[in-house]
Amino acid sequence: MLRRTVLRRVEFFSTLVPNAVVTAPAFLTEPELSAAKAAIQERQAIFRGIDLAAPFEVLTNVDSMPKRNKAQKDFEHLVDELRGVMYKPSCVDPSHRLQLHEAIMAAGFYARSINTNELHGESIRFVVNHFNFDVRRDTLITKKVHESLLEEVTTTKESEELLSQLLQLERHLSGHYRFHPTGGRRWFTLGLALSELGTEAEVDRVLNLPIVKEHGNFAKSEVTDKDPLWKTVVVTPQKESFTTFLESAGLDKGVRADDLAYNLRVEKPAKPLEYWERVREMLLRYWVIWFSLWAMFFMVDEEIITLVALIVLKHRQTKILEEEAERTGGKVYIACASGPGQRGI
């Protein structure tokens, strides 16, 4: 499970919901509740006055129906309050919006876990559906992720914080099954489709980002078959040491083995040429250039000769006419494109 380290803050959702499968009356243990309250306290400014910690207080012992009903209403009301914060025009920070989504998923999870009238697994389905629909449609988050990974080429402190939270959240939800198609597309991470990684250089650049190395848990391998010109680059999310939400809900049963990895077919780098092969290539290149010039000259030489001959003959004929006109005292008339013209001698 993803937990706090000395150098970074805890992953928010996995701290609020450390277990995908919970049972009454203790939905959280005392240490888990303390960790959740500490994580909420670190982010209190994001929630803009909402007391997020209060509904979690009772989760260590929900042993009666009145407690269940009150806790359920408190969490449902909390979901509405958090959605209200997200709809405000001033809520534009992608990292803050992602953490608000995580709080909504946690509150919705416990509201359905506490409710005895809900179907089995409904709490897990709420979390998965909220991520696949609400979070994926949050363009402020997806645009920032896309810019950080594909357009800006580098990352900033703010984008690294967002990517860190997002990668850890996706590992907690889907783990090894992150490349399973969603909405008809396969995603490297939220906001970056696998189809956009079209070259081995792009794959290497994204996988070698420090934040992806630390939190992505991806593995890259190569499959070299008998084809002398092509190879297959395989990127795979590795298995996690904990049970993910997708596995807890049994949603991994229909995942095909082909969807667990991304296969990119790329051309093998050309082998360096030997000395005499390089000489031959150079001579061939110069021969092609010389032949092209020679062929071009002999294709146009007849037209050039004809045009020059016409100009010379016209000039000579004009001179003869001018000389004849000078002897006889006449005039020479020369036709032009704009109309009749004359030149006196």
Short mmCIF file of C-alpha atoms in Angstrom, two decimals:
data_model
loop_
_atom_site.label_atom_id
_atom_site.label_comp_id
_atom_site.label_asym_id
_atom_site.label_seq_id
_atom_site.Cartn_x
_atom_site.Cartn_y
_atom_site.Cartn_z
CA MET A 1 0.00 0.00 0.00
CA LEU A 2 1.18 3.50 -0.80
CA ARG A 3 2.13 5.36 2.37
CA ARG A 4 3.86 8.47 3.64
CA THR A 5 7.59 8.91 3.28
CA VAL A 6 9.88 11.52 4.76
CA LEU A 7 10.24 13.36 1.42
CA ARG A 8 6.67 13.46 0.14
CA ARG A 9 3.09 13.69 1.24
CA VAL A 10 0.92 10.59 1.36
CA GLU A 11 -1.23 9.55 -1.56
CA PHE A 12 -4.58 10.95 -0.50
CA PHE A 13 -7.16 8.41 -1.64
CA SER A 14 -5.32 5.29 -0.45
CA THR A 15 -4.95 6.93 2.97
CA LEU A 16 -8.67 7.70 3.23
CA VAL A 17 -9.61 4.27 1.83
CA PRO A 18 -6.80 1.87 2.76
CA ASN A 19 -8.97 -1.22 2.17
CA ALA A 20 -11.15 -1.90 -0.85
CA VAL A 21 -13.24 -4.40 1.12
CA VAL A 22 -14.54 -3.21 4.50
CA THR A 23 -16.83 -4.76 7.10
CA ALA A 24 -18.87 -3.33 9.96
CA PRO A 25 -18.57 -2.17 12.63
CA ALA A 26 -14.91 -1.10 12.21
CA PHE A 27 -14.49 0.37 8.72
CA LEU A 28 -11.15 1.87 9.81
CA THR A 29 -8.71 0.97 12.54
CA GLU A 30 -7.41 3.62 14.94
CA PRO A 31 -4.01 3.92 13.15
CA GLU A 32 -5.79 4.19 9.78
CA LEU A 33 -8.10 6.89 11.14
CA SER A 34 -5.14 8.85 12.51
CA ALA A 35 -3.39 8.67 9.12
CA ALA A 36 -6.57 9.79 7.34
CA LYS A 37 -7.05 12.77 9.68
CA ALA A 38 -3.42 13.79 9.23
CA ALA A 39 -3.77 13.66 5.43
CA ILE A 40 -6.96 15.75 5.61
CA GLN A 41 -5.27 18.30 7.86
CA GLU A 42 -2.42 18.73 5.35
CA ARG A 43 -4.94 19.64 2.65
CA GLN A 44 -7.47 21.60 4.68
CA ALA A 45 -7.04 24.75 2.57
CA ILE A 46 -8.23 22.89 -0.54
CA PHE A 47 -11.64 22.08 0.99
CA ARG A 48 -12.45 25.74 1.77
CA GLY A 49 -13.96 25.39 5.22
CA ILE A 50 -15.57 21.95 4.79
CA ASP A 51 -14.98 19.74 7.84
CA LEU A 52 -13.87 16.64 5.97
CA ALA A 53 -12.55 14.86 9.06
CA ALA A 54 -15.78 14.88 11.09
CA PRO A 55 -17.64 12.08 9.21
CA PHE A 56 -14.56 9.84 9.39
CA GLU A 57 -14.51 9.93 13.22
CA VAL A 58 -17.24 7.31 13.56
CA LEU A 59 -15.76 4.79 11.11
CA THR A 60 -13.83 2.96 13.82
CA ASN A 61 -17.07 1.77 15.43
CA VAL A 62 -20.38 1.93 13.55
CA ASP A 63 -22.18 -0.57 15.77
CA SER A 64 -25.80 0.56 15.66
CA MET A 65 -28.45 1.48 13.10
CA PRO A 66 -28.73 5.13 14.25
CA LYS A 67 -24.96 5.50 13.80
CA ARG A 68 -25.19 3.92 10.35
CA ASN A 69 -27.98 6.24 9.23
CA LYS A 70 -26.23 9.36 10.53
CA ALA A 71 -22.87 8.39 9.03
CA GLN A 72 -24.48 7.63 5.68
CA LYS A 73 -26.23 11.02 5.58
CA ASP A 74 -23.04 12.81 6.65
CA PHE A 75 -21.00 11.23 3.85
CA GLU A 76 -23.72 11.88 1.24
CA HIS A 77 -23.88 15.52 2.36
CA LEU A 78 -20.08 15.68 2.21
CA VAL A 79 -20.15 14.52 -1.43
CA ASP A 80 -22.58 17.33 -2.30
CA GLU A 81 -20.43 19.93 -0.52
CA LEU A 82 -17.27 18.80 -2.28
CA ARG A 83 -18.97 18.90 -5.67
CA GLY A 84 -20.09 22.43 -4.86
CA VAL A 85 -16.47 23.46 -4.30
CA MET A 86 -15.44 21.98 -7.65
CA TYR A 87 -18.14 23.88 -9.52
CA LYS A 88 -16.85 27.26 -8.32
CA PRO A 89 -15.12 29.29 -11.08
CA SER A 90 -12.14 29.89 -8.78
CA CYS A 91 -11.35 26.16 -8.51
CA VAL A 92 -8.92 25.88 -11.43
CA ASP A 93 -5.79 24.28 -9.94
CA PRO A 94 -5.49 20.76 -11.49
CA SER A 95 -3.79 19.27 -8.42
CA HIS A 96 -6.46 20.64 -6.08
CA ARG A 97 -9.23 19.38 -8.35
CA LEU A 98 -7.74 15.88 -8.40
CA GLN A 99 -7.62 15.81 -4.60
CA LEU A 100 -11.24 16.99 -4.46
CA HIS A 101 -12.14 14.09 -6.76
CA GLU A 102 -10.29 11.72 -4.42
CA ALA A 103 -12.22 13.07 -1.43
CA ILE A 104 -15.52 12.61 -3.32
CA MET A 105 -14.60 9.01 -4.19
CA ALA A 106 -13.72 8.29 -0.55
CA ALA A 107 -16.91 9.87 0.80
CA GLY A 108 -19.06 8.08 -1.79
CA PHE A 109 -17.30 4.80 -1.02
CA TYR A 110 -18.12 4.96 2.70
CA ALA A 111 -21.68 6.23 2.11
CA ARG A 112 -22.40 3.07 0.11
CA SER A 113 -20.39 0.72 2.32
CA ILE A 114 -22.35 1.80 5.40
CA ASN A 115 -25.74 1.54 3.65
CA THR A 116 -27.04 -2.01 4.17
CA ASN A 117 -29.52 -1.60 1.28
CA GLU A 118 -26.81 -1.21 -1.35
CA LEU A 119 -25.82 -4.11 -3.58
CA HIS A 120 -22.58 -5.94 -2.88
CA GLY A 121 -19.66 -4.13 -4.46
CA GLU A 122 -21.62 -0.93 -5.13
CA SER A 123 -19.12 1.14 -3.15
CA ILE A 124 -16.23 -0.08 -5.31
CA ARG A 125 -18.20 0.48 -8.50
CA PHE A 126 -18.91 4.06 -7.43
CA VAL A 127 -15.18 4.74 -7.07
CA VAL A 128 -14.26 3.15 -10.41
CA ASN A 129 -17.13 4.86 -12.26
CA HIS A 130 -16.35 8.26 -10.77
CA PHE A 131 -12.76 7.99 -11.96
CA ASN A 132 -13.68 6.71 -15.43
CA PHE A 133 -16.37 9.32 -16.04
CA ASP A 134 -16.02 12.40 -13.81
CA VAL A 135 -12.23 12.53 -13.51
CA ARG A 136 -11.59 11.64 -17.16
CA ARG A 137 -13.90 14.47 -18.26
CA ASP A 138 -12.17 17.05 -16.07
CA THR A 139 -10.35 18.91 -18.85
CA LEU A 140 -8.33 21.07 -16.45
CA ILE A 141 -6.60 17.91 -15.21
CA THR A 142 -6.31 16.06 -18.52
CA LYS A 143 -4.92 19.06 -20.43
CA LYS A 144 -2.25 19.66 -17.80
CA VAL A 145 -1.19 16.00 -17.84
CA HIS A 146 -1.07 15.97 -21.64
CA GLU A 147 1.03 19.14 -21.75
CA SER A 148 3.44 17.85 -19.12
CA LEU A 149 4.02 14.44 -20.71
CA LEU A 150 3.78 15.12 -24.44
CA GLU A 151 3.87 18.81 -25.35
CA GLU A 152 6.15 20.58 -22.89
CA VAL A 153 8.58 17.61 -22.95
CA THR A 154 9.75 18.54 -19.43
CA THR A 155 7.96 18.77 -16.08
CA THR A 156 7.59 21.49 -13.45
CA LYS A 157 7.18 21.22 -9.70
CA GLU A 158 3.40 21.66 -10.04
CA SER A 159 3.05 19.11 -12.83
CA GLU A 160 5.21 16.60 -10.95
CA GLU A 161 2.94 16.90 -7.91
CA LEU A 162 -0.11 16.30 -10.12
CA LEU A 163 1.49 13.34 -11.91
CA SER A 164 2.62 11.83 -8.62
CA GLN A 165 -0.92 11.91 -7.21
CA LEU A 166 -2.45 10.65 -10.44
CA LEU A 167 -0.08 7.73 -11.01
CA GLN A 168 -0.46 6.53 -7.43
CA LEU A 169 -4.24 6.82 -7.64
CA GLU A 170 -4.36 4.80 -10.86
CA ARG A 171 -2.15 2.12 -9.33
CA HIS A 172 -4.46 1.93 -6.32
CA LEU A 173 -7.55 1.64 -8.52
CA SER A 174 -6.41 -0.52 -11.46
CA GLY A 175 -2.81 -1.60 -10.86
CA HIS A 176 -1.74 -4.18 -13.43
CA TYR A 177 -4.89 -3.54 -15.51
CA ARG A 178 -4.32 0.16 -16.25
CA PHE A 179 -4.05 -0.37 -20.02
CA HIS A 180 -7.50 -1.96 -20.24
CA PRO A 181 -9.59 0.05 -22.78
CA THR A 182 -11.83 2.76 -21.32
CA GLY A 183 -14.29 4.55 -23.56
CA GLY A 184 -12.88 2.76 -26.59
CA ARG A 185 -9.30 3.97 -25.99
CA ARG A 186 -6.29 2.73 -24.08
CA TRP A 187 -4.48 5.14 -21.78
CA PHE A 188 -0.91 5.37 -20.56
CA THR A 189 -2.28 7.60 -17.84
CA LEU A 190 -5.21 9.99 -17.56
CA GLY A 191 -4.88 12.54 -20.39
CA LEU A 192 -2.32 10.62 -22.47
CA ALA A 193 -3.53 7.89 -24.83
CA LEU A 194 -1.19 5.04 -25.67
CA SER A 195 -1.75 5.74 -29.37
CA GLU A 196 0.07 9.07 -28.92
CA LEU A 197 3.28 7.24 -28.05
CA GLY A 198 4.08 6.32 -31.63
CA THR A 199 7.87 5.98 -31.52
CA GLU A 200 10.38 4.27 -29.28
CA ALA A 201 11.97 7.66 -28.53
CA GLU A 202 8.65 9.00 -27.17
CA VAL A 203 8.14 5.88 -25.06
CA ASP A 204 11.65 6.13 -23.61
CA ARG A 205 11.30 9.85 -22.89
CA VAL A 206 8.05 9.40 -20.94
CA LEU A 207 9.23 6.31 -19.05
CA ASN A 208 12.52 8.00 -18.12
CA LEU A 209 10.87 11.02 -16.50
CA PRO A 210 11.89 10.88 -12.80
CA ILE A 211 8.31 11.17 -11.56
CA VAL A 212 7.16 8.30 -13.84
CA LYS A 213 10.11 6.16 -12.77
CA GLU A 214 9.30 6.72 -9.10
CA HIS A 215 5.51 6.32 -9.14
CA GLY A 216 4.55 4.72 -12.47
CA ASN A 217 5.63 1.11 -11.82
CA PHE A 218 6.02 0.39 -15.55
CA ALA A 219 8.30 -2.15 -17.20
CA LYS A 220 9.69 -2.00 -20.73
CA SER A 221 10.98 -4.94 -22.75
CA GLU A 222 11.78 -5.78 -26.36
CA VAL A 223 10.73 -8.74 -28.47
CA THR A 224 13.15 -9.40 -31.32
CA ASP A 225 11.79 -11.94 -33.77
CA LYS A 226 13.26 -13.27 -37.01
CA ASP A 227 12.34 -10.12 -38.89
CA PRO A 228 15.64 -8.39 -39.70
CA LEU A 229 14.07 -4.92 -39.96
CA TRP A 230 11.46 -4.71 -37.18
CA LYS A 231 11.15 -5.32 -33.44
CA THR A 232 8.36 -4.97 -30.86
CA VAL A 233 8.65 -2.69 -27.81
CA VAL A 234 6.43 -3.88 -24.94
CA VAL A 235 5.35 -1.56 -22.09
CA THR A 236 3.57 -3.21 -19.16
CA PRO A 237 2.19 -1.94 -15.83
CA GLN A 238 3.68 -4.25 -13.23
CA LYS A 239 1.64 -6.12 -10.62
CA GLU A 240 1.08 -4.44 -7.27
CA SER A 241 1.69 -5.90 -3.83
CA PHE A 242 -1.88 -5.10 -2.75
CA THR A 243 -5.40 -5.84 -3.98
CA THR A 244 -6.64 -3.11 -6.30
CA PHE A 245 -10.21 -1.82 -6.52
CA LEU A 246 -10.64 -3.37 -9.95
CA GLU A 247 -9.71 -6.79 -8.57
CA SER A 248 -11.87 -6.35 -5.46
CA ALA A 249 -14.93 -5.67 -7.61
CA GLY A 250 -14.15 -8.64 -9.86
CA LEU A 251 -13.88 -6.33 -12.88
CA ASP A 252 -10.59 -7.92 -13.90
CA LYS A 253 -12.29 -11.12 -15.00
CA GLY A 254 -13.15 -9.82 -18.46
CA VAL A 255 -9.78 -8.24 -19.19
CA ARG A 256 -8.00 -9.86 -22.13
CA ALA A 257 -4.33 -10.75 -21.83
CA ASP A 258 -3.58 -8.62 -24.91
CA ASP A 259 -4.88 -5.54 -23.06
CA LEU A 260 -2.36 -5.85 -20.23
CA ALA A 261 0.53 -4.54 -22.33
CA TYR A 262 1.17 -1.99 -25.05
CA ASN A 263 2.97 -3.41 -28.09
CA LEU A 264 4.70 -0.92 -30.36
CA ARG A 265 6.29 -2.21 -33.55
CA VAL A 266 9.33 -0.13 -34.51
CA GLU A 267 12.07 -0.33 -37.09
CA LYS A 268 15.41 -1.67 -35.97
CA PRO A 269 18.35 0.75 -36.22
CA ALA A 270 20.41 0.22 -39.36
CA LYS A 271 23.78 -1.47 -38.96
CA PRO A 272 26.83 0.75 -39.67
CA LEU A 273 28.19 0.35 -43.20
CA GLU A 274 31.65 -1.00 -43.88
CA TYR A 275 34.28 1.21 -45.54
CA TRP A 276 33.85 -0.07 -49.11
CA GLU A 277 30.06 0.05 -48.77
CA ARG A 278 30.29 3.72 -47.78
CA VAL A 279 32.55 4.40 -50.81
CA ARG A 280 30.07 2.64 -53.08
CA GLU A 281 27.16 4.64 -51.66
CA MET A 282 29.07 7.90 -52.17
CA LEU A 283 29.97 7.06 -55.80
CA LEU A 284 26.40 6.00 -56.49
CA ARG A 285 25.10 9.28 -55.10
CA TYR A 286 27.44 11.35 -57.29
CA TRP A 287 26.60 9.20 -60.34
CA VAL A 288 22.88 9.85 -59.81
CA ILE A 289 23.51 13.61 -59.58
CA TRP A 290 25.65 13.64 -62.77
CA PHE A 291 23.19 11.51 -64.71
CA SER A 292 20.28 13.75 -63.64
CA LEU A 293 22.06 16.87 -64.89
CA TRP A 294 23.05 15.15 -68.16
CA ALA A 295 19.53 13.88 -68.81
CA MET A 296 18.00 17.25 -67.97
CA PHE A 297 20.32 19.02 -70.45
CA PHE A 298 19.56 16.67 -73.35
CA MET A 299 15.83 16.78 -72.65
CA VAL A 300 15.68 20.58 -73.03
CA ASP A 301 18.53 21.26 -75.51
CA GLU A 302 16.30 21.07 -78.63
CA GLU A 303 13.86 23.62 -77.22
CA ILE A 304 16.71 25.95 -76.24
CA ILE A 305 18.37 25.72 -79.70
CA THR A 306 15.05 26.37 -81.48
CA LEU A 307 14.25 29.39 -79.32
CA VAL A 308 17.71 30.94 -79.84
CA ALA A 309 17.51 30.33 -83.61
CA LEU A 310 14.13 32.08 -83.85
CA ILE A 311 15.46 35.11 -81.97
CA VAL A 312 18.55 35.36 -84.23
CA LEU A 313 16.55 34.93 -87.45
CA LYS A 314 14.03 37.56 -86.40
CA HIS A 315 16.81 39.99 -85.59
CA ARG A 316 18.53 39.38 -89.00
CA GLN A 317 15.25 39.75 -90.91
CA THR A 318 14.54 43.04 -89.17
CA LYS A 319 17.98 44.36 -90.08
CA ILE A 320 17.45 43.42 -93.76
CA LEU A 321 14.10 45.22 -93.82
CA GLU A 322 15.57 48.32 -92.20
CA GLU A 323 18.40 48.44 -94.75
CA GLU A 324 15.94 48.04 -97.66
CA ALA A 325 13.72 50.79 -96.28
CA GLU A 326 16.67 53.12 -95.87
CA ARG A 327 17.65 52.68 -99.55
CA THR A 328 14.14 53.18 -100.86
CA GLY A 329 13.02 55.84 -98.35
CA GLY A 330 10.19 53.64 -97.09
CA LYS A 331 9.04 52.61 -93.64
CA VAL A 332 9.16 49.35 -91.68
CA TYR A 333 6.00 48.22 -89.89
CA ILE A 334 6.40 45.71 -87.01
CA ALA A 335 3.41 43.90 -85.48
CA CYS A 336 3.19 43.66 -81.67
CA ALA A 337 0.87 41.93 -79.22
CA SER A 338 -0.86 45.15 -78.15
CA GLY A 339 -1.73 46.24 -81.68
CA PRO A 340 -0.17 47.59 -84.85
CA GLY A 341 2.95 49.66 -84.44
CA GLN A 342 5.40 51.32 -86.74
CA ARG A 343 8.92 52.56 -86.65
CA GLY A 344 10.13 55.18 -89.11
CA ILE A 345 13.51 54.92 -90.69
#
